[in-house]
Amino acid sequence: MRFDNFIAVKWAGFIYIIAIVVAALSYLGTIVAGITTGIAAGSASSYLSGGPSFSVLPLILSIIFGWIIPALWVIGVRLVLELIVSNIKTAEHTKRIADSVSR
């Protein structure tokens, strides 16, 4: 078993797309959690004081701030993938130079 060919370069784009999809699903999950929290907070509020049965504040906060963590995660994945690909490209170019010098 030889590791002359690297497959990470070919898979980097696919992994990045998967990371974007996971981040988008995470953001949608944050919004759903905001809706659920709004329902729970509103139910508690209406039970105790007779107020509205839905609190909109958790939903607004999840929409405004919920994208930050997924965006940072996508940026981190992109940086790691670029680091891996650049290391592989450096190894390939170094091997090519070593092969041309040894001839």
Coordinates of N, CA and C in Angstrom, one line a residue:
M1 N 0.8 -1.2 0.0 CA 0.0 0.0 0.0 C 0.9 1.2 0.0
R2 N 0.8 2.0 -1.1 CA 1.6 3.2 -1.2 C 0.7 4.4 -1.2
F3 N 1.3 5.5 -0.7 CA 0.5 6.8 -0.6 C 1.2 7.8 -1.5
D4 N 1.2 7.5 -2.8 CA 1.8 8.4 -3.8 C 0.8 9.4 -4.2
N5 N -0.4 9.1 -4.3 CA -1.5 10.0 -4.7 C -2.3 10.4 -3.5
F6 N -2.5 11.7 -3.4 CA -3.3 12.2 -2.3 C -4.8 12.5 -2.8
I7 N -5.7 12.0 -2.0 CA -7.1 12.2 -2.4 C -7.8 13.4 -1.8
A8 N -7.1 14.0 -0.8 CA -7.7 15.1 0.0 C -7.9 16.3 -0.9
V9 N -7.1 16.5 -1.9 CA -7.3 17.6 -2.8 C -8.6 17.5 -3.6
K10 N -8.9 16.3 -4.0 CA -10.1 16.0 -4.8 C -11.3 16.1 -3.9
W11 N -11.2 15.8 -2.7 CA -12.4 15.8 -1.8 C -12.6 17.1 -1.0
A12 N -11.6 18.0 -1.1 CA -11.7 19.3 -0.3 C -13.0 20.1 -0.7
G13 N -13.3 20.2 -1.9 CA -14.5 20.9 -2.3 C -15.8 20.3 -1.8
F14 N -15.8 19.0 -1.9 CA -17.0 18.3 -1.4 C -17.2 18.4 0.1
I15 N -16.1 18.3 0.8 CA -16.1 18.5 2.3 C -16.5 19.9 2.6
Y16 N -16.1 20.9 1.9 CA -16.5 22.3 2.1 C -18.0 22.5 1.9
I17 N -18.5 21.9 0.8 CA -20.0 22.0 0.6 C -20.8 21.3 1.7
I18 N -20.3 20.2 2.2 CA -20.9 19.5 3.3 C -20.9 20.4 4.6
A19 N -19.8 21.1 4.8 CA -19.7 22.0 5.9 C -20.7 23.1 5.8
I20 N -20.9 23.7 4.6 CA -21.8 24.8 4.4 C -23.2 24.2 4.7
V21 N -23.6 23.0 4.2 CA -24.9 22.5 4.5 C -25.1 22.3 5.9
V22 N -24.1 21.7 6.6 CA -24.2 21.5 8.1 C -24.4 22.8 8.8
A23 N -23.7 23.9 8.4 CA -23.8 25.2 9.0 C -25.2 25.8 8.8
A24 N -25.7 25.6 7.6 CA -27.1 26.1 7.3 C -28.1 25.4 8.1
L25 N -28.0 24.0 8.3 CA -28.9 23.3 9.1 C -28.8 23.7 10.6
S26 N -27.6 24.0 11.0 CA -27.4 24.5 12.4 C -28.1 25.8 12.6
Y27 N -28.0 26.7 11.6 CA -28.7 28.0 11.7 C -30.2 27.8 11.8
L28 N -30.7 26.9 10.9 CA -32.1 26.6 11.0 C -32.6 26.0 12.3
G29 N -31.7 25.1 12.8 CA -32.0 24.5 14.2 C -32.0 25.6 15.3
T30 N -31.1 26.6 15.1 CA -31.1 27.7 16.1 C -32.4 28.5 16.0
I31 N -32.9 28.7 14.8 CA -34.2 29.4 14.7 C -35.4 28.6 15.2
V32 N -35.3 27.3 15.0 CA -36.4 26.4 15.6 C -36.3 26.4 17.1
A33 N -35.1 26.4 17.6 CA -34.9 26.5 19.1 C -35.4 27.8 19.6
G34 N -35.2 28.9 18.8 CA -35.8 30.2 19.2 C -37.3 30.2 19.3
I35 N -37.9 29.6 18.3 CA -39.4 29.5 18.2 C -39.9 28.6 19.4
T36 N -39.2 27.5 19.7 CA -39.6 26.7 20.8 C -39.4 27.4 22.1
T37 N -38.3 28.1 22.3 CA -38.1 28.9 23.5 C -39.1 30.0 23.7
G38 N -39.5 30.6 22.5 CA -40.5 31.6 22.6 C -41.9 31.1 23.0
I39 N -42.2 29.9 22.5 CA -43.4 29.2 22.9 C -43.4 28.9 24.4
A40 N -42.3 28.4 24.9 CA -42.2 28.0 26.3 C -42.2 29.2 27.2
A41 N -41.5 30.3 26.8 CA -41.5 31.5 27.6 C -42.8 32.2 27.6
G42 N -43.5 32.2 26.5 CA -44.8 32.8 26.4 C -45.8 32.0 27.2
S43 N -45.7 30.7 27.1 CA -46.7 29.9 27.9 C -46.5 30.1 29.4
A44 N -45.3 30.2 29.9 CA -45.0 30.5 31.3 C -45.5 31.9 31.6
S45 N -45.3 32.8 30.7 CA -45.7 34.2 31.0 C -47.2 34.3 31.0
S46 N -47.9 33.7 30.1 CA -49.4 33.7 30.1 C -50.0 33.0 31.2
Y47 N -49.3 32.0 31.7 CA -49.8 31.3 32.9 C -49.7 32.1 34.2
L48 N -48.6 32.8 34.3 CA -48.4 33.6 35.5 C -49.0 35.0 35.5
S49 N -49.1 35.6 34.3 CA -49.6 37.0 34.3 C -50.7 37.3 33.3
G50 N -51.0 36.3 32.5 CA -52.1 36.5 31.6 C -51.6 37.2 30.3
G51 N -50.3 37.2 30.0 CA -49.8 37.9 28.9 C -49.9 37.1 27.6
P52 N -49.2 37.5 26.5 CA -49.3 36.7 25.3 C -48.8 35.3 25.4
S53 N -49.2 34.4 24.6 CA -48.8 33.0 24.7 C -47.5 32.7 23.9
F54 N -46.9 33.7 23.3 CA -45.7 33.6 22.5 C -44.8 34.8 22.8
S55 N -43.5 34.5 23.1 CA -42.5 35.5 23.3 C -41.7 35.6 22.1
V56 N -41.6 36.8 21.4 CA -40.9 36.9 20.2 C -39.5 37.2 20.3
L57 N -39.0 37.5 21.5 CA -37.6 37.9 21.8 C -36.6 36.8 21.5
P58 N -36.9 35.5 21.9 CA -35.9 34.5 21.6 C -35.8 34.2 20.1
L59 N -36.9 34.4 19.3 CA -36.9 34.2 17.9 C -36.1 35.3 17.2
I60 N -36.3 36.5 17.6 CA -35.5 37.6 17.1 C -34.0 37.5 17.4
L61 N -33.7 37.1 18.6 CA -32.3 36.9 18.9 C -31.6 35.8 18.2
S62 N -32.4 34.7 18.0 CA -31.8 33.6 17.2 C -31.6 34.0 15.7
I63 N -32.5 34.8 15.2 CA -32.4 35.2 13.8 C -31.2 36.2 13.6
I64 N -31.1 37.1 14.6 CA -30.0 38.1 14.5 C -28.6 37.5 14.8
F65 N -28.5 36.7 15.9 CA -27.2 36.3 16.3 C -26.9 34.8 16.0
G66 N -27.9 34.0 15.5 CA -27.7 32.6 15.3 C -26.8 32.2 14.2
W67 N -26.5 33.1 13.3 CA -25.7 32.8 12.1 C -24.2 32.9 12.5
I68 N -23.8 33.6 13.6 CA -22.4 33.9 13.9 C -21.6 32.6 14.1
I69 N -22.1 31.7 14.9 CA -21.3 30.4 15.2 C -21.2 29.6 13.9
P70 N -22.3 29.3 13.2 CA -22.1 28.6 11.9 C -21.2 29.3 10.9
A71 N -21.2 30.6 10.8 CA -20.3 31.3 9.9 C -18.9 31.1 10.3
L72 N -18.6 31.2 11.6 CA -17.2 31.0 12.1 C -16.8 29.6 11.9
W73 N -17.7 28.7 12.0 CA -17.3 27.3 11.8 C -17.0 27.0 10.3
V74 N -17.8 27.6 9.4 CA -17.5 27.4 8.0 C -16.1 28.1 7.7
I75 N -15.8 29.2 8.2 CA -14.5 29.9 8.0 C -13.4 29.0 8.5
G76 N -13.6 28.4 9.7 CA -12.6 27.5 10.3 C -12.4 26.2 9.4
V77 N -13.5 25.7 8.9 CA -13.3 24.5 8.0 C -12.6 24.9 6.8
R78 N -12.9 26.0 6.2 CA -12.2 26.5 5.0 C -10.7 26.7 5.3
L79 N -10.3 27.3 6.4 CA -8.9 27.5 6.7 C -8.2 26.1 6.9
V80 N -8.8 25.2 7.5 CA -8.2 23.9 7.7 C -8.1 23.2 6.4
L81 N -9.1 23.2 5.6 CA -9.0 22.6 4.2 C -7.9 23.2 3.4
E82 N -7.8 24.5 3.4 CA -6.7 25.2 2.7 C -5.4 24.8 3.2
L83 N -5.2 24.7 4.5 CA -4.0 24.3 5.1 C -3.6 22.9 4.6
I84 N -4.5 22.0 4.7 CA -4.3 20.6 4.2 C -3.9 20.5 2.7
V85 N -4.7 21.2 1.9 CA -4.4 21.2 0.5 C -3.0 21.9 0.2
S86 N -2.7 23.0 0.9 CA -1.4 23.6 0.6 C -0.3 22.7 1.0
N87 N -0.4 21.9 2.1 CA 0.6 21.0 2.5 C 0.8 19.9 1.5
I88 N -0.3 19.4 1.0 CA -0.3 18.3 0.0 C 0.4 18.8 -1.3
K89 N 0.0 20.0 -1.7 CA 0.6 20.6 -2.9 C 2.1 20.8 -2.7
T90 N 2.5 21.3 -1.5 CA 3.9 21.4 -1.3 C 4.6 20.1 -1.3
A91 N 4.0 19.0 -0.8 CA 4.6 17.7 -0.9 C 4.7 17.2 -2.3
E92 N 3.7 17.5 -3.1 CA 3.7 17.1 -4.5 C 4.8 17.8 -5.3
H93 N 4.9 19.1 -5.1 CA 5.9 19.9 -5.8 C 7.3 19.5 -5.3
T94 N 7.5 19.2 -4.0 CA 8.8 18.8 -3.5 C 9.2 17.5 -4.1
K95 N 8.3 16.6 -4.2 CA 8.6 15.3 -4.8 C 8.9 15.4 -6.3
R96 N 8.2 16.3 -7.0 CA 8.5 16.6 -8.4 C 9.9 17.2 -8.6
I97 N 10.3 18.1 -7.7 CA 11.7 18.7 -7.7 C 12.7 17.6 -7.4
A98 N 12.4 16.8 -6.4 CA 13.4 15.7 -6.0 C 13.6 14.7 -7.2
D99 N 12.5 14.4 -7.8 CA 12.5 13.4 -9.0 C 13.3 14.0 -10.1
S100 N 13.2 15.3 -10.4 CA 13.9 15.9 -11.5 C 15.4 16.1 -11.2
V101 N 15.7 16.3 -9.9 CA 17.1 16.5 -9.6 C 17.8 15.1 -9.6
S102 N 17.1 14.0 -9.2 CA 17.8 12.7 -9.2 C 18.0 12.1 -10.6
R103 N 17.4 12.7 -11.6 CA 17.6 12.1 -12.9 C 18.9 12.4 -13.5

